Amino acid sequence: MQDSKCSTCDLEQKGECSDNTQCVLEKLPENDNSRIKNVIAVMSGKGGVGKSSVTSLLACGFNQKGYKVGVLDADITGPSVPKMFGLRGMAESNGVAVFPSMSSTGVKVMSLNLLMPNEDDFVIWRGPVISGAVKQFWTDVAWGCLDYLFVDLPPGTGDVPLTVMQSLPLGGIIVVSSPQDLAAMIVKKAIKMALHMNVPILGLIENMTGAVCPHCGREFPLFGTGKGKEMCEKFGIPFLGSMPLDPQLSTLSDQGRIEQYQSDLFMERIPWILTRQQF
Ligand code: ADP
């Protein structure tokens, strides 16, 4: 077996990666302060389709079902999870480990915004530094015992999704799409990346399928129907459900009260489906 360089990760591989389709890098070890049973990443490829909202709602749903849940906000330069949960201020540290902040219902969150004095402070970091921060959210954060850790990936198929897929013991990814062709085209890239990296796709959630009228509460379609299901059929992945544009969701998110959003899809159906999947 010859050592080779993997075109995907640019690191030396020991033979097993001869076709460059499957990296065999060591997964990062858990630290002494974390026992995490299932790690699920949420990916969309395209920004603005509701990936962070879906990640947060998944966490709320599993938390409400009695599971111990955390959210690792890997969207380092566009972190929105703390705001959705109403978390402000700096996360605590004992000098060795950093402790995730806890939402009002008990969801643990770690995000770069919880390590910055002000929520609108920014970082100008290149890809490897950003990836390093994501790795530290795994190695240096005292997550405690978790049943599920949801990882909110940034848009695109770049450094961070690659790092997460290679370095964390992912059980699988959930893909978020929206019905516009433009979004679907980019989301397909994310699906293909996951397939290329041999990461199981647990399912697809289609967001913004229609709109909920703020006056009568009824839902009407906006961009046509069935596109999410078509994509699932094309790639052979489970369709987990769809969510309309709902002013209530964006209002609660803006107010840091996403945990109060009522959704049968996230509180019942998706936890039911995913807890029965073997991954
Ligand atoms: P992404 O993580 O894909 O960039 P976000 O989850 O941050 O997207 O959502 C972008 C914005 O759209 C947020 O203000 C969020 O509250 C809003 N949003 C997302 N999905 C919905 C929805 N189904 N109904 C209403 N607003 C939504």
mmCIF file of C-alpha atoms and ligand atoms in Angstrom:
data_model
loop_
_atom_site.group_PDB
_atom_site.id
_atom_site.type_symbol
_atom_site.label_atom_id
_atom_site.label_comp_id
_atom_site.label_asym_id
_atom_site.label_seq_id
_atom_site.Cartn_x
_atom_site.Cartn_y
_atom_site.Cartn_z
ATOM 1 C CA MET A 1 0.000 0.000 0.000
ATOM 2 C CA GLN A 2 1.337 3.390 -0.948
ATOM 3 C CA ASP A 3 0.921 6.563 1.052
ATOM 4 C CA SER A 4 -0.941 9.180 -0.927
ATOM 5 C CA LYS A 5 -2.381 12.617 -0.539
ATOM 6 C CA CYS A 6 -6.140 12.824 -0.334
ATOM 7 C CA SER A 7 -7.550 15.366 -2.753
ATOM 8 C CA THR A 8 -10.410 16.000 -0.368
ATOM 9 C CA CYS A 9 -8.584 16.738 2.866
ATOM 10 C CA ASP A 10 -5.046 17.404 1.667
ATOM 11 C CA LEU A 11 -3.571 15.155 4.355
ATOM 12 C CA GLU A 12 -1.411 12.117 3.983
ATOM 13 C CA GLN A 13 -3.388 8.901 3.792
ATOM 14 C CA LYS A 14 -2.163 5.404 4.436
ATOM 15 C CA GLY A 15 -3.210 3.503 1.365
ATOM 16 C CA GLU A 16 -6.834 2.940 2.344
ATOM 17 C CA CYS A 17 -7.799 6.192 0.653
ATOM 18 C CA SER A 18 -6.415 5.250 -2.756
ATOM 19 C CA ASP A 19 -9.487 6.419 -4.634
ATOM 20 C CA ASN A 20 -9.715 9.572 -2.514
ATOM 21 C CA THR A 21 -13.351 8.918 -1.759
ATOM 22 C CA GLN A 22 -13.045 7.861 1.846
ATOM 23 C CA CYS A 23 -10.812 9.571 4.343
ATOM 24 C CA VAL A 24 -9.517 7.420 7.145
ATOM 25 C CA LEU A 25 -8.404 10.166 9.489
ATOM 26 C CA GLU A 26 -8.691 9.458 13.178
ATOM 27 C CA LYS A 27 -11.812 10.847 14.773
ATOM 28 C CA LEU A 28 -11.109 13.329 17.557
ATOM 29 C CA PRO A 29 -11.344 11.687 20.979
ATOM 30 C CA GLU A 30 -13.992 12.777 23.439
ATOM 31 C CA ASN A 31 -12.679 14.739 26.404
ATOM 32 C CA ASP A 32 -13.021 13.516 30.012
ATOM 33 C CA ASN A 33 -15.971 15.829 30.619
ATOM 34 C CA SER A 34 -18.170 14.683 27.733
ATOM 35 C CA ARG A 35 -20.172 11.530 27.101
ATOM 36 C CA ILE A 36 -22.082 12.013 23.872
ATOM 37 C CA LYS A 37 -24.166 9.173 22.463
ATOM 38 C CA ASN A 38 -25.293 10.556 19.090
ATOM 39 C CA VAL A 39 -23.867 13.369 16.962
ATOM 40 C CA ILE A 40 -26.034 14.673 14.138
ATOM 41 C CA ALA A 41 -24.977 17.495 11.810
ATOM 42 C CA VAL A 42 -27.475 19.759 10.083
ATOM 43 C CA MET A 43 -26.427 20.907 6.635
ATOM 44 C CA SER A 44 -27.979 22.864 3.813
ATOM 45 C CA GLY A 45 -25.264 23.983 1.467
ATOM 46 C CA LYS A 46 -27.243 27.176 0.849
ATOM 47 C CA GLY A 47 -27.469 29.940 3.438
ATOM 48 C CA GLY A 48 -30.768 31.335 4.589
ATOM 49 C CA VAL A 49 -32.900 28.241 4.057
ATOM 50 C CA GLY A 50 -33.464 27.829 7.793
ATOM 51 C CA LYS A 51 -30.675 25.477 8.829
ATOM 52 C CA SER A 52 -30.061 27.109 12.224
ATOM 53 C CA SER A 53 -33.802 27.249 12.876
ATOM 54 C CA VAL A 54 -34.102 23.548 12.061
ATOM 55 C CA THR A 55 -31.076 22.695 14.242
ATOM 56 C CA SER A 56 -32.575 24.620 17.148
ATOM 57 C CA LEU A 57 -36.031 23.092 16.678
ATOM 58 C CA LEU A 58 -34.541 19.590 16.514
ATOM 59 C CA ALA A 59 -32.797 20.309 19.820
ATOM 60 C CA CYS A 60 -36.046 21.622 21.328
ATOM 61 C CA GLY A 61 -38.000 18.594 20.117
ATOM 62 C CA PHE A 62 -35.559 16.012 21.470
ATOM 63 C CA ASN A 63 -35.180 17.966 24.702
ATOM 64 C CA GLN A 64 -38.939 18.033 25.136
ATOM 65 C CA LYS A 65 -38.999 14.264 24.643
ATOM 66 C CA GLY A 66 -36.709 13.945 27.676
ATOM 67 C CA TYR A 67 -33.374 13.471 25.939
ATOM 68 C CA LYS A 68 -30.280 15.370 27.064
ATOM 69 C CA VAL A 69 -29.420 17.623 24.162
ATOM 70 C CA GLY A 70 -26.685 20.014 23.064
ATOM 71 C CA VAL A 71 -26.109 22.261 20.063
ATOM 72 C CA LEU A 72 -22.617 22.855 18.698
ATOM 73 C CA ASP A 73 -22.818 25.992 16.582
ATOM 74 C CA ALA A 74 -20.224 25.314 13.886
ATOM 75 C CA ASP A 75 -21.335 28.356 11.904
ATOM 76 C CA ILE A 76 -18.397 30.272 13.365
ATOM 77 C CA THR A 77 -18.685 33.441 11.306
ATOM 78 C CA GLY A 78 -22.492 33.536 11.256
ATOM 79 C CA PRO A 79 -23.577 32.165 14.622
ATOM 80 C CA SER A 80 -27.305 32.484 15.229
ATOM 81 C CA VAL A 81 -28.129 29.677 17.665
ATOM 82 C CA PRO A 82 -27.446 31.584 20.942
ATOM 83 C CA LYS A 83 -29.765 34.406 19.886
ATOM 84 C CA MET A 84 -32.556 31.989 19.008
ATOM 85 C CA PHE A 85 -32.291 30.506 22.524
ATOM 86 C CA GLY A 86 -31.982 33.919 24.180
ATOM 87 C CA LEU A 87 -28.443 33.190 25.379
ATOM 88 C CA ARG A 88 -26.178 36.148 25.988
ATOM 89 C CA GLY A 89 -22.936 36.723 27.828
ATOM 90 C CA MET A 90 -19.784 34.692 27.974
ATOM 91 C CA ALA A 91 -19.712 30.950 28.580
ATOM 92 C CA GLU A 92 -17.999 29.937 31.806
ATOM 93 C CA SER A 93 -14.634 28.237 32.009
ATOM 94 C CA ASN A 94 -12.531 26.670 34.763
ATOM 95 C CA GLY A 95 -9.291 27.307 32.898
ATOM 96 C CA VAL A 96 -9.200 23.761 31.507
ATOM 97 C CA ALA A 97 -12.612 23.280 29.929
ATOM 98 C CA VAL A 98 -15.321 25.637 28.735
ATOM 99 C CA PHE A 99 -18.886 24.963 29.856
ATOM 100 C CA PRO A 100 -21.734 25.240 27.381
ATOM 101 C CA SER A 101 -24.414 27.781 28.180
ATOM 102 C CA MET A 102 -27.785 26.325 29.186
ATOM 103 C CA SER A 103 -31.086 27.464 27.670
ATOM 104 C CA SER A 104 -34.186 27.992 29.790
ATOM 105 C CA THR A 105 -35.407 24.443 29.089
ATOM 106 C CA GLY A 106 -31.986 22.814 29.501
ATOM 107 C CA VAL A 107 -30.488 22.681 25.990
ATOM 108 C CA LYS A 108 -26.699 23.103 26.157
ATOM 109 C CA VAL A 109 -25.234 25.451 23.540
ATOM 110 C CA MET A 110 -21.691 26.302 22.513
ATOM 111 C CA SER A 111 -21.049 28.969 19.926
ATOM 112 C CA LEU A 112 -18.338 31.480 19.147
ATOM 113 C CA ASN A 113 -20.825 34.166 20.141
ATOM 114 C CA LEU A 114 -20.730 32.778 23.684
ATOM 115 C CA LEU A 115 -16.992 33.465 23.768
ATOM 116 C CA MET A 116 -17.218 37.064 22.548
ATOM 117 C CA PRO A 117 -17.945 40.056 24.787
ATOM 118 C CA ASN A 118 -20.559 41.449 22.370
ATOM 119 C CA GLU A 119 -22.887 39.493 20.115
ATOM 120 C CA ASP A 120 -22.005 41.656 17.106
ATOM 121 C CA ASP A 121 -18.229 41.267 17.561
ATOM 122 C CA PHE A 122 -16.671 39.584 14.550
ATOM 123 C CA VAL A 123 -13.639 37.471 13.765
ATOM 124 C CA ILE A 124 -11.548 37.582 10.594
ATOM 125 C CA TRP A 125 -10.233 34.066 10.470
ATOM 126 C CA ARG A 126 -9.100 31.907 7.593
ATOM 127 C CA GLY A 127 -10.542 28.431 7.052
ATOM 128 C CA PRO A 128 -8.023 26.400 9.086
ATOM 129 C CA VAL A 129 -8.461 28.646 12.131
ATOM 130 C CA ILE A 130 -12.235 28.381 11.857
ATOM 131 C CA SER A 131 -11.974 24.604 11.582
ATOM 132 C CA GLY A 132 -9.669 24.601 14.601
ATOM 133 C CA ALA A 133 -12.305 26.437 16.621
ATOM 134 C CA VAL A 134 -14.907 23.834 15.656
ATOM 135 C CA LYS A 135 -12.580 21.047 16.749
ATOM 136 C CA GLN A 136 -12.049 22.819 20.080
ATOM 137 C CA PHE A 137 -15.819 22.939 20.567
ATOM 138 C CA TRP A 138 -15.529 19.154 20.629
ATOM 139 C CA THR A 139 -12.241 18.687 22.516
ATOM 140 C CA ASP A 140 -12.334 21.566 25.015
ATOM 141 C CA VAL A 141 -16.020 21.925 25.879
ATOM 142 C CA ALA A 142 -17.347 20.040 28.890
ATOM 143 C CA TRP A 143 -20.599 18.826 27.364
ATOM 144 C CA GLY A 144 -21.393 16.380 30.164
ATOM 145 C CA CYS A 145 -23.692 13.462 29.303
ATOM 146 C CA LEU A 146 -25.703 14.041 26.139
ATOM 147 C CA ASP A 147 -28.046 11.777 24.232
ATOM 148 C CA TYR A 148 -27.899 14.006 21.146
ATOM 149 C CA LEU A 149 -25.492 16.698 20.006
ATOM 150 C CA PHE A 150 -26.747 18.642 16.978
ATOM 151 C CA VAL A 151 -24.080 20.417 14.935
ATOM 152 C CA ASP A 152 -25.203 23.492 13.015
ATOM 153 C CA LEU A 153 -22.936 23.583 9.953
ATOM 154 C CA PRO A 154 -22.225 26.761 7.998
ATOM 155 C CA PRO A 155 -23.454 27.030 4.405
ATOM 156 C CA GLY A 156 -21.292 25.587 1.668
ATOM 157 C CA THR A 157 -19.161 22.498 1.299
ATOM 158 C CA GLY A 158 -15.924 23.967 2.601
ATOM 159 C CA ASP A 159 -13.536 23.574 5.507
ATOM 160 C CA VAL A 160 -16.003 23.268 8.377
ATOM 161 C CA PRO A 161 -18.356 20.630 6.921
ATOM 162 C CA LEU A 162 -15.252 18.708 5.860
ATOM 163 C CA THR A 163 -13.715 18.971 9.344
ATOM 164 C CA VAL A 164 -16.955 17.923 11.023
ATOM 165 C CA MET A 165 -17.446 14.959 8.689
ATOM 166 C CA GLN A 166 -13.859 13.815 9.153
ATOM 167 C CA SER A 167 -13.184 14.581 12.797
ATOM 168 C CA LEU A 168 -16.433 14.091 14.713
ATOM 169 C CA PRO A 169 -18.091 10.698 15.205
ATOM 170 C CA LEU A 170 -21.123 11.661 13.155
ATOM 171 C CA GLY A 171 -24.131 9.352 13.220
ATOM 172 C CA GLY A 172 -25.384 11.160 10.165
ATOM 173 C CA ILE A 173 -26.553 14.434 8.727
ATOM 174 C CA ILE A 174 -29.930 16.021 8.258
ATOM 175 C CA VAL A 175 -30.301 18.128 5.141
ATOM 176 C CA VAL A 176 -32.389 21.298 5.051
ATOM 177 C CA SER A 177 -33.761 22.453 1.733
ATOM 178 C CA SER A 178 -36.244 24.987 0.450
ATOM 179 C CA PRO A 179 -38.452 24.616 -2.613
ATOM 180 C CA GLN A 180 -36.778 27.145 -4.917
ATOM 181 C CA ASP A 181 -34.709 25.564 -7.727
ATOM 182 C CA LEU A 182 -31.825 27.852 -6.843
ATOM 183 C CA ALA A 183 -31.718 26.493 -3.295
ATOM 184 C CA ALA A 184 -32.227 22.907 -4.460
ATOM 185 C CA MET A 185 -29.259 23.158 -6.828
ATOM 186 C CA ILE A 186 -26.926 24.123 -3.945
ATOM 187 C CA VAL A 187 -28.502 21.692 -1.470
ATOM 188 C CA LYS A 188 -27.774 18.874 -3.937
ATOM 189 C CA LYS A 189 -24.081 19.732 -3.611
ATOM 190 C CA ALA A 190 -24.321 19.227 0.163
ATOM 191 C CA ILE A 191 -26.048 15.879 -0.356
ATOM 192 C CA LYS A 192 -23.384 14.795 -2.836
ATOM 193 C CA MET A 193 -20.628 15.849 -0.433
ATOM 194 C CA ALA A 194 -22.129 13.743 2.364
ATOM 195 C CA LEU A 195 -22.490 10.759 0.024
ATOM 196 C CA HIS A 196 -18.917 11.260 -1.171
ATOM 197 C CA MET A 197 -17.690 11.294 2.417
ATOM 198 C CA ASN A 198 -19.754 8.206 3.264
ATOM 199 C CA VAL A 199 -21.715 10.043 5.949
ATOM 200 C CA PRO A 200 -25.246 8.639 6.292
ATOM 201 C CA ILE A 201 -28.024 11.066 5.394
ATOM 202 C CA LEU A 202 -30.742 10.591 8.000
ATOM 203 C CA GLY A 203 -33.267 12.621 6.073
ATOM 204 C CA LEU A 204 -34.271 15.894 4.457
ATOM 205 C CA ILE A 205 -36.478 18.622 5.888
ATOM 206 C CA GLU A 206 -38.017 21.064 3.444
ATOM 207 C CA ASN A 207 -38.425 24.554 4.882
ATOM 208 C CA MET A 208 -40.429 27.520 3.586
ATOM 209 C CA THR A 209 -42.758 25.297 1.569
ATOM 210 C CA GLY A 210 -45.621 27.717 1.957
ATOM 211 C CA ALA A 211 -46.752 30.585 4.127
ATOM 212 C CA VAL A 212 -48.932 30.756 7.195
ATOM 213 C CA CYS A 213 -51.365 33.645 6.977
ATOM 214 C CA PRO A 214 -50.864 35.826 10.072
ATOM 215 C CA HIS A 215 -54.591 36.627 10.049
ATOM 216 C CA CYS A 216 -56.348 33.302 9.556
ATOM 217 C CA GLY A 217 -53.457 30.905 10.396
ATOM 218 C CA ARG A 218 -54.046 28.836 7.259
ATOM 219 C CA GLU A 219 -51.142 27.618 5.152
ATOM 220 C CA PHE A 220 -50.869 28.287 1.419
ATOM 221 C CA PRO A 221 -48.126 27.106 -1.002
ATOM 222 C CA LEU A 222 -45.600 29.638 -2.299
ATOM 223 C CA PHE A 223 -43.170 27.907 -4.634
ATOM 224 C CA GLY A 224 -45.011 24.785 -5.752
ATOM 225 C CA THR A 225 -45.110 21.481 -3.957
ATOM 226 C CA GLY A 226 -43.286 18.168 -3.971
ATOM 227 C CA LYS A 227 -39.743 19.367 -4.710
ATOM 228 C CA GLY A 228 -38.260 18.108 -1.439
ATOM 229 C CA LYS A 229 -39.788 14.684 -1.944
ATOM 230 C CA GLU A 230 -38.493 14.596 -5.535
ATOM 231 C CA MET A 231 -34.974 15.290 -4.280
ATOM 232 C CA CYS A 232 -35.310 12.541 -1.673
ATOM 233 C CA GLU A 233 -36.438 10.054 -4.304
ATOM 234 C CA LYS A 234 -33.566 11.036 -6.595
ATOM 235 C CA PHE A 235 -30.941 10.444 -3.888
ATOM 236 C CA GLY A 236 -32.750 7.682 -2.005
ATOM 237 C CA ILE A 237 -32.922 9.541 1.301
ATOM 238 C CA PRO A 238 -35.824 9.746 3.787
ATOM 239 C CA PHE A 239 -38.145 12.753 3.628
ATOM 240 C CA LEU A 240 -38.659 13.916 7.219
ATOM 241 C CA GLY A 241 -41.262 16.597 6.574
ATOM 242 C CA SER A 242 -41.906 20.158 5.531
ATOM 243 C CA MET A 243 -42.324 23.437 7.361
ATOM 244 C CA PRO A 244 -44.073 26.574 6.091
ATOM 245 C CA LEU A 245 -42.868 30.140 6.515
ATOM 246 C CA ASP A 246 -44.435 31.080 9.810
ATOM 247 C CA PRO A 247 -44.122 34.626 11.180
ATOM 248 C CA GLN A 248 -44.480 33.158 14.661
ATOM 249 C CA LEU A 249 -41.214 31.228 14.228
ATOM 250 C CA SER A 250 -39.172 34.237 13.142
ATOM 251 C CA THR A 251 -40.701 36.404 15.875
ATOM 252 C CA LEU A 252 -39.917 33.857 18.586
ATOM 253 C CA SER A 253 -36.407 33.352 17.159
ATOM 254 C CA ASP A 254 -35.752 37.083 17.152
ATOM 255 C CA GLN A 255 -36.977 37.271 20.753
ATOM 256 C CA GLY A 256 -34.780 34.364 21.874
ATOM 257 C CA ARG A 257 -37.829 32.230 22.611
ATOM 258 C CA ILE A 258 -37.591 29.524 19.950
ATOM 259 C CA GLU A 259 -38.246 26.928 22.679
ATOM 260 C CA GLN A 260 -41.815 28.181 22.849
ATOM 261 C CA TYR A 261 -42.528 27.409 19.187
ATOM 262 C CA GLN A 262 -45.183 24.749 18.818
ATOM 263 C CA SER A 263 -44.479 22.286 16.022
ATOM 264 C CA ASP A 264 -45.819 18.785 15.766
ATOM 265 C CA LEU A 265 -43.141 18.059 13.138
ATOM 266 C CA PHE A 266 -40.247 18.808 15.483
ATOM 267 C CA MET A 267 -41.781 17.868 18.823
ATOM 268 C CA GLU A 268 -43.338 14.569 17.721
ATOM 269 C CA ARG A 269 -42.777 13.286 14.209
ATOM 270 C CA ILE A 270 -39.047 13.815 13.666
ATOM 271 C CA PRO A 271 -37.932 12.592 17.144
ATOM 272 C CA TRP A 272 -40.182 9.559 16.585
ATOM 273 C CA ILE A 273 -38.609 8.802 13.191
ATOM 274 C CA LEU A 274 -34.979 9.453 14.174
ATOM 275 C CA THR A 275 -34.980 7.613 17.479
ATOM 276 C CA ARG A 276 -36.077 4.514 15.564
ATOM 277 C CA GLN A 277 -33.281 4.795 12.997
ATOM 278 C CA GLN A 278 -30.117 2.815 13.614
ATOM 279 C CA PHE A 279 -27.088 5.001 13.115
HETATM 280 P P1 ADP B 1 -29.757 29.534 7.859
HETATM 281 O O1 ADP B 1 -29.189 28.915 9.095
HETATM 282 O O2 ADP B 1 -30.042 28.534 6.785
HETATM 283 O O3 ADP B 1 -28.942 30.679 7.350
HETATM 284 P P2 ADP B 1 -31.811 30.578 9.615
HETATM 285 O O4 ADP B 1 -32.342 29.410 10.337
HETATM 286 O O5 ADP B 1 -30.831 31.462 10.334
HETATM 287 O O6 ADP B 1 -31.198 30.143 8.211
HETATM 288 O O7 ADP B 1 -33.052 31.419 9.110
HETATM 289 C C1 ADP B 1 -32.881 32.681 8.453
HETATM 290 C C2 ADP B 1 -34.014 33.580 8.893
HETATM 291 O O8 ADP B 1 -35.243 33.039 8.392
HETATM 292 C C3 ADP B 1 -34.171 33.691 10.406
HETATM 293 O O9 ADP B 1 -34.573 34.999 10.709
HETATM 294 C C4 ADP B 1 -35.287 32.717 10.737
HETATM 295 O O10 ADP B 1 -36.020 33.096 11.887
HETATM 296 C C5 ADP B 1 -36.151 32.792 9.467
HETATM 297 N N1 ADP B 1 -36.843 31.542 9.186
HETATM 298 C C6 ADP B 1 -36.295 30.349 8.883
HETATM 299 N N2 ADP B 1 -37.257 29.440 8.654
HETATM 300 C C7 ADP B 1 -38.432 30.072 8.840
HETATM 301 C C8 ADP B 1 -39.813 29.664 8.766
HETATM 302 N N3 ADP B 1 -40.158 28.424 8.449
HETATM 303 N N4 ADP B 1 -40.741 30.600 9.045
HETATM 304 C C9 ADP B 1 -40.392 31.860 9.340
HETATM 305 N N5 ADP B 1 -39.146 32.309 9.415
HETATM 306 C C10 ADP B 1 -38.169 31.421 9.173
#
